[in-house]
mmCIF file with all atom_site columns, C-alpha atoms in Angstrom:
data_model
loop_
_atom_site.group_PDB
_atom_site.id
_atom_site.type_symbol
_atom_site.label_atom_id
_atom_site.label_alt_id
_atom_site.label_comp_id
_atom_site.label_asym_id
_atom_site.label_entity_id
_atom_site.label_seq_id
_atom_site.pdbx_PDB_ins_code
_atom_site.Cartn_x
_atom_site.Cartn_y
_atom_site.Cartn_z
_atom_site.occupancy
_atom_site.B_iso_or_equiv
_atom_site.pdbx_formal_charge
_atom_site.auth_seq_id
_atom_site.auth_comp_id
_atom_site.auth_asym_id
_atom_site.auth_atom_id
_atom_site.pdbx_PDB_model_num
ATOM 1   C CA . HIS A 1 1   ? 16.313  -0.063 -18.736 1.00 54.00 ? 1   HIS A CA 1
ATOM 2   C CA . VAL A 1 2   ? 12.811  0.882  -17.333 1.00 57.00 ? 2   VAL A CA 1
ATOM 3   C CA . GLN A 1 3   ? 10.897  -0.865 -15.168 1.00 62.00 ? 3   GLN A CA 1
ATOM 4   C CA . LEU A 1 4   ? 7.536   0.052  -14.097 1.00 67.00 ? 4   LEU A CA 1
ATOM 5   C CA . VAL A 1 5   ? 6.410   -1.718 -10.556 1.00 60.00 ? 5   VAL A CA 1
ATOM 6   C CA . GLU A 1 6   ? 2.825   -1.751 -10.330 1.00 67.00 ? 6   GLU A CA 1
ATOM 7   C CA . SER A 1 7   ? 0.934   -5.177 -9.806  1.00 68.00 ? 7   SER A CA 1
ATOM 8   C CA . GLY A 1 8   ? -1.686  -6.743 -7.308  1.00 79.00 ? 8   GLY A CA 1
ATOM 9   C CA . VAL A 1 9   ? -4.912  -7.387 -6.923  1.00 82.00 ? 9   VAL A CA 1
ATOM 10  C CA . VAL A 1 10  ? -7.224  -5.001 -5.245  1.00 89.00 ? 10  VAL A CA 1
ATOM 11  C CA . PHE A 1 11  ? -10.919 -5.327 -4.262  1.00 91.00 ? 11  PHE A CA 1
ATOM 12  C CA . VAL A 1 12  ? -13.137 -2.411 -3.477  1.00 91.00 ? 12  VAL A CA 1
ATOM 13  C CA . GLN A 1 13  ? -16.829 -1.529 -3.014  1.00 93.00 ? 13  GLN A CA 1
ATOM 14  C CA . ALA A 1 14  ? -18.963 0.701  -5.627  1.00 95.00 ? 14  ALA A CA 1
ATOM 15  C CA . GLY A 1 15  ? -18.452 4.509  -4.479  1.00 94.00 ? 15  GLY A CA 1
ATOM 16  C CA . GLY A 1 16  ? -15.278 4.104  -2.628  1.00 93.00 ? 16  GLY A CA 1
ATOM 17  C CA . SER A 1 17  ? -11.919 5.380  -3.627  1.00 93.00 ? 17  SER A CA 1
ATOM 18  C CA . LEU A 1 18  ? -8.361  3.904  -4.545  1.00 92.00 ? 18  LEU A CA 1
ATOM 19  C CA . ARG A 1 19  ? -5.091  5.184  -5.573  1.00 93.00 ? 19  ARG A CA 1
ATOM 20  C CA . LEU A 1 20  ? -2.909  3.328  -7.795  1.00 93.00 ? 20  LEU A CA 1
ATOM 21  C CA . SER A 1 21  ? 0.900   4.259  -7.770  1.00 93.00 ? 21  SER A CA 1
ATOM 22  C CA . CYS A 1 22  ? 3.340   3.063  -10.106 1.00 92.00 ? 22  CYS A CA 1
ATOM 23  C CA . PRO A 1 23  ? 7.032   3.633  -9.409  1.00 89.00 ? 23  PRO A CA 1
ATOM 24  C CA . ALA A 1 24  ? 9.227   3.420  -12.355 1.00 88.00 ? 24  ALA A CA 1
ATOM 25  C CA . SER A 1 25  ? 12.975  2.724  -12.232 1.00 83.00 ? 25  SER A CA 1
ATOM 26  C CA . VAL A 1 26  ? 14.425  5.127  -14.571 1.00 77.00 ? 26  VAL A CA 1
ATOM 27  C CA . ILE A 1 27  ? 17.011  7.895  -14.018 1.00 74.00 ? 27  ILE A CA 1
ATOM 28  C CA . THR A 1 28  ? 15.314  10.172 -16.875 1.00 88.00 ? 28  THR A CA 1
ATOM 29  C CA . PHE A 1 29  ? 11.576  9.602  -15.840 1.00 90.00 ? 29  PHE A CA 1
ATOM 30  C CA . VAL A 1 30  ? 10.758  13.568 -15.707 1.00 91.00 ? 30  VAL A CA 1
ATOM 31  C CA . MET A 1 31  ? 11.288  13.197 -19.578 1.00 91.00 ? 31  MET A CA 1
ATOM 32  C CA . TYR A 1 32  ? 8.598   10.432 -20.033 1.00 93.00 ? 32  TYR A CA 1
ATOM 33  C CA . HIS A 1 33  ? 4.823   10.810 -20.886 1.00 96.00 ? 33  HIS A CA 1
ATOM 34  C CA . MET A 1 34  ? 2.876   8.741  -18.400 1.00 96.00 ? 34  MET A CA 1
ATOM 35  C CA . ALA A 1 35  ? -0.287  6.942  -18.678 1.00 97.00 ? 35  ALA A CA 1
ATOM 36  C CA . TRP A 1 36  ? -2.699  4.568  -16.979 1.00 97.00 ? 36  TRP A CA 1
ATOM 37  C CA . TYR A 1 37  ? -4.800  2.140  -19.443 1.00 98.00 ? 37  TYR A CA 1
ATOM 38  C CA . ARG A 1 38  ? -7.351  -0.092 -18.367 1.00 98.00 ? 38  ARG A CA 1
ATOM 39  C CA . HIS A 1 39  ? -8.419  -3.517 -19.752 1.00 98.00 ? 39  HIS A CA 1
ATOM 40  C CA . ALA A 1 40  ? -11.634 -5.170 -18.708 1.00 95.00 ? 40  ALA A CA 1
ATOM 41  C CA . PRO A 1 41  ? -13.188 -8.318 -19.691 1.00 90.00 ? 41  PRO A CA 1
ATOM 42  C CA . GLY A 1 42  ? -14.121 -8.717 -23.165 1.00 93.00 ? 42  GLY A CA 1
ATOM 43  C CA . MET A 1 43  ? -13.094 -5.180 -23.983 1.00 94.00 ? 43  MET A CA 1
ATOM 44  C CA . GLN A 1 44  ? -10.036 -3.642 -25.619 1.00 96.00 ? 44  GLN A CA 1
ATOM 45  C CA . ARG A 1 45  ? -7.338  -2.123 -23.970 1.00 97.00 ? 45  ARG A CA 1
ATOM 46  C CA . GLU A 1 46  ? -8.633  1.673  -23.198 1.00 98.00 ? 46  GLU A CA 1
ATOM 47  C CA . LEU A 1 47  ? -6.048  4.672  -22.166 1.00 98.00 ? 47  LEU A CA 1
ATOM 48  C CA . VAL A 1 48  ? -7.822  5.916  -18.972 1.00 98.00 ? 48  VAL A CA 1
ATOM 49  C CA . ALA A 1 49  ? -5.548  9.330  -18.013 1.00 98.00 ? 49  ALA A CA 1
ATOM 50  C CA . ARG A 1 50  ? -2.118  10.449 -19.597 1.00 98.00 ? 50  ARG A CA 1
ATOM 51  C CA . MET A 1 51  ? 0.258   13.294 -18.549 1.00 97.00 ? 51  MET A CA 1
ATOM 52  C CA . THR A 1 52  ? 2.840   14.496 -20.444 1.00 96.00 ? 52  THR A CA 1
ATOM 53  C CA . ARG A 1 53  ? 6.018   15.314 -19.104 1.00 94.00 ? 53  ARG A CA 1
ATOM 54  C CA . ASN A 1 54  ? 5.137   19.148 -19.187 1.00 95.00 ? 54  ASN A CA 1
ATOM 55  C CA . GLY A 1 55  ? 1.988   18.341 -16.794 1.00 95.00 ? 55  GLY A CA 1
ATOM 56  C CA . ASN A 1 56  ? -0.921  18.558 -19.443 1.00 97.00 ? 56  ASN A CA 1
ATOM 57  C CA . THR A 1 57  ? -3.179  15.728 -18.623 1.00 98.00 ? 57  THR A CA 1
ATOM 58  C CA . TYR A 1 58  ? -5.870  13.948 -20.383 1.00 98.00 ? 58  TYR A CA 1
ATOM 59  C CA . HIS A 1 59  ? -8.561  11.856 -18.624 1.00 98.00 ? 59  HIS A CA 1
ATOM 60  C CA . ALA A 1 60  ? -10.749 9.858  -20.592 1.00 98.00 ? 60  ALA A CA 1
ATOM 61  C CA . ASP A 1 61  ? -14.937 10.886 -20.564 1.00 98.00 ? 61  ASP A CA 1
ATOM 62  C CA . ALA A 1 62  ? -16.031 7.606  -18.837 1.00 97.00 ? 62  ALA A CA 1
ATOM 63  C CA . VAL A 1 63  ? -13.454 8.902  -15.706 1.00 98.00 ? 63  VAL A CA 1
ATOM 64  C CA . LYS A 1 64  ? -13.399 12.635 -16.095 1.00 97.00 ? 64  LYS A CA 1
ATOM 65  C CA . ARG A 1 65  ? -14.324 14.302 -12.493 1.00 96.00 ? 65  ARG A CA 1
ATOM 66  C CA . ARG A 1 66  ? -13.742 11.043 -10.999 1.00 98.00 ? 66  ARG A CA 1
ATOM 67  C CA . PHE A 1 67  ? -10.350 10.152 -11.603 1.00 98.00 ? 67  PHE A CA 1
ATOM 68  C CA . THR A 1 68  ? -7.349  12.021 -11.409 1.00 98.00 ? 68  THR A CA 1
ATOM 69  C CA . ILE A 1 69  ? -3.602  11.415 -12.750 1.00 98.00 ? 69  ILE A CA 1
ATOM 70  C CA . SER A 1 70  ? -0.571  13.042 -11.307 1.00 97.00 ? 70  SER A CA 1
ATOM 71  C CA . ARG A 1 71  ? 3.260   12.559 -11.060 1.00 95.00 ? 71  ARG A CA 1
ATOM 72  C CA . ASP A 1 72  ? 5.935   13.225 -8.467  1.00 94.00 ? 72  ASP A CA 1
ATOM 73  C CA . ASN A 1 73  ? 9.264   13.527 -10.860 1.00 92.00 ? 73  ASN A CA 1
ATOM 74  C CA . ALA A 1 74  ? 11.323  13.398 -7.212  1.00 92.00 ? 74  ALA A CA 1
ATOM 75  C CA . LYS A 1 75  ? 9.838   9.980  -6.352  1.00 92.00 ? 75  LYS A CA 1
ATOM 76  C CA . ASP A 1 76  ? 9.708   9.081  -10.450 1.00 92.00 ? 76  ASP A CA 1
ATOM 77  C CA . THR A 1 77  ? 6.383   7.733  -9.677  1.00 93.00 ? 77  THR A CA 1
ATOM 78  C CA . VAL A 1 78  ? 2.969   8.493  -11.489 1.00 95.00 ? 78  VAL A CA 1
ATOM 79  C CA . ALA A 1 79  ? -0.362  7.863  -9.310  1.00 95.00 ? 79  ALA A CA 1
ATOM 80  C CA . LEU A 1 80  ? -4.265  7.374  -10.494 1.00 95.00 ? 80  LEU A CA 1
ATOM 81  C CA . GLN A 1 81  ? -6.231  8.497  -8.148  1.00 94.00 ? 81  GLN A CA 1
ATOM 82  C CA . MET A 1 82  ? -9.676  6.890  -8.324  1.00 94.00 ? 82  MET A CA 1
ATOM 83  C CA . ASN A 1 83  ? -12.462 8.333  -6.576  1.00 95.00 ? 83  ASN A CA 1
ATOM 84  C CA . GLY A 1 84  ? -16.770 7.348  -7.159  1.00 95.00 ? 84  GLY A CA 1
ATOM 85  C CA . LEU A 1 85  ? -15.520 3.613  -8.190  1.00 96.00 ? 85  LEU A CA 1
ATOM 86  C CA . LYS A 1 86  ? -18.331 2.052  -10.512 1.00 97.00 ? 86  LYS A CA 1
ATOM 87  C CA . PRO A 1 87  ? -18.908 -1.799 -11.112 1.00 96.00 ? 87  PRO A CA 1
ATOM 88  C CA . GLU A 1 88  ? -17.631 -0.917 -14.794 1.00 96.00 ? 88  GLU A CA 1
ATOM 89  C CA . ASP A 1 89  ? -14.603 0.278  -13.923 1.00 97.00 ? 89  ASP A CA 1
ATOM 90  C CA . THR A 1 90  ? -13.361 -3.292 -12.834 1.00 97.00 ? 90  THR A CA 1
ATOM 91  C CA . ALA A 1 91  ? -10.362 -3.925 -15.083 1.00 97.00 ? 91  ALA A CA 1
ATOM 92  C CA . VAL A 1 92  ? -6.946  -4.478 -14.888 1.00 96.00 ? 92  VAL A CA 1
ATOM 93  C CA . TYR A 1 93  ? -5.004  -1.187 -14.875 1.00 96.00 ? 93  TYR A CA 1
ATOM 94  C CA . TYR A 1 94  ? -1.585  -0.626 -16.331 1.00 95.00 ? 94  TYR A CA 1
ATOM 95  C CA . CYS A 1 95  ? 0.951   2.195  -16.301 1.00 95.00 ? 95  CYS A CA 1
ATOM 96  C CA . LYS A 1 96  ? 2.823   3.278  -19.257 1.00 95.00 ? 96  LYS A CA 1
ATOM 97  C CA . ALA A 1 97  ? 5.811   5.314  -19.624 1.00 94.00 ? 97  ALA A CA 1
ATOM 98  C CA . GLU A 1 98  ? 6.385   6.912  -23.325 1.00 94.00 ? 98  GLU A CA 1
ATOM 99  C CA . LEU A 1 99  ? 9.376   8.470  -24.794 1.00 93.00 ? 99  LEU A CA 1
ATOM 100 C CA . GLY A 1 100 ? 9.662   8.881  -28.511 1.00 91.00 ? 100 GLY A CA 1
ATOM 101 C CA . GLY A 1 101 ? 9.267   5.211  -29.733 1.00 90.00 ? 101 GLY A CA 1
ATOM 102 C CA . GLU A 1 102 ? 10.018  4.181  -26.397 1.00 91.00 ? 102 GLU A CA 1
ATOM 103 C CA . VAL A 1 103 ? 7.335   2.523  -24.430 1.00 93.00 ? 103 VAL A CA 1
ATOM 104 C CA . HIS A 1 104 ? 7.308   0.742  -21.000 1.00 92.00 ? 104 HIS A CA 1
ATOM 105 C CA . TRP A 1 105 ? 4.438   -1.166 -19.640 1.00 92.00 ? 105 TRP A CA 1
ATOM 106 C CA . GLY A 1 106 ? 3.748   -2.340 -15.690 1.00 91.00 ? 106 GLY A CA 1
ATOM 107 C CA . LYS A 1 107 ? 2.191   -5.495 -15.022 1.00 89.00 ? 107 LYS A CA 1
ATOM 108 C CA . GLY A 1 108 ? -1.159  -4.772 -14.172 1.00 92.00 ? 108 GLY A CA 1
ATOM 109 C CA . THR A 1 109 ? -3.318  -3.914 -11.177 1.00 93.00 ? 109 THR A CA 1
ATOM 110 C CA . LEU A 1 110 ? -6.643  -6.059 -11.057 1.00 94.00 ? 110 LEU A CA 1
ATOM 111 C CA . VAL A 1 111 ? -9.013  -3.695 -9.695  1.00 95.00 ? 111 VAL A CA 1
ATOM 112 C CA . THR A 1 112 ? -12.315 -5.571 -8.688  1.00 95.00 ? 112 THR A CA 1
ATOM 113 C CA . VAL A 1 113 ? -15.221 -3.081 -7.956  1.00 95.00 ? 113 VAL A CA 1
ATOM 114 C CA . SER A 1 114 ? -18.222 -4.478 -6.067  1.00 95.00 ? 114 SER A CA 1
ATOM 115 C CA . SER A 1 115 ? -21.778 -3.365 -6.385  1.00 91.00 ? 115 SER A CA 1
#
């Protein structure tokens, strides 16, 4: 059973930084591809960043050079470092673990960026 434990509400000012962390309760964390998605009001859920189990990364154009995904396989944790936050980054952020057809989602963290 995989649990992704990330939740809460965070407020930050525009231009600020924030680090989201998502611990996973899974023995074979190293085998999973990990990702961060976000869901803004009135928008569809979108992929923010992804890191494969081999360490290959993808960052959406909207967050390139501002956000960085990382993982610590020793701590079974995936993180998202967010710098230069903008009001349009306001959304609920979800972590996701994927292995083949097996998919697990965190509960989400509401990030509100004020101007």
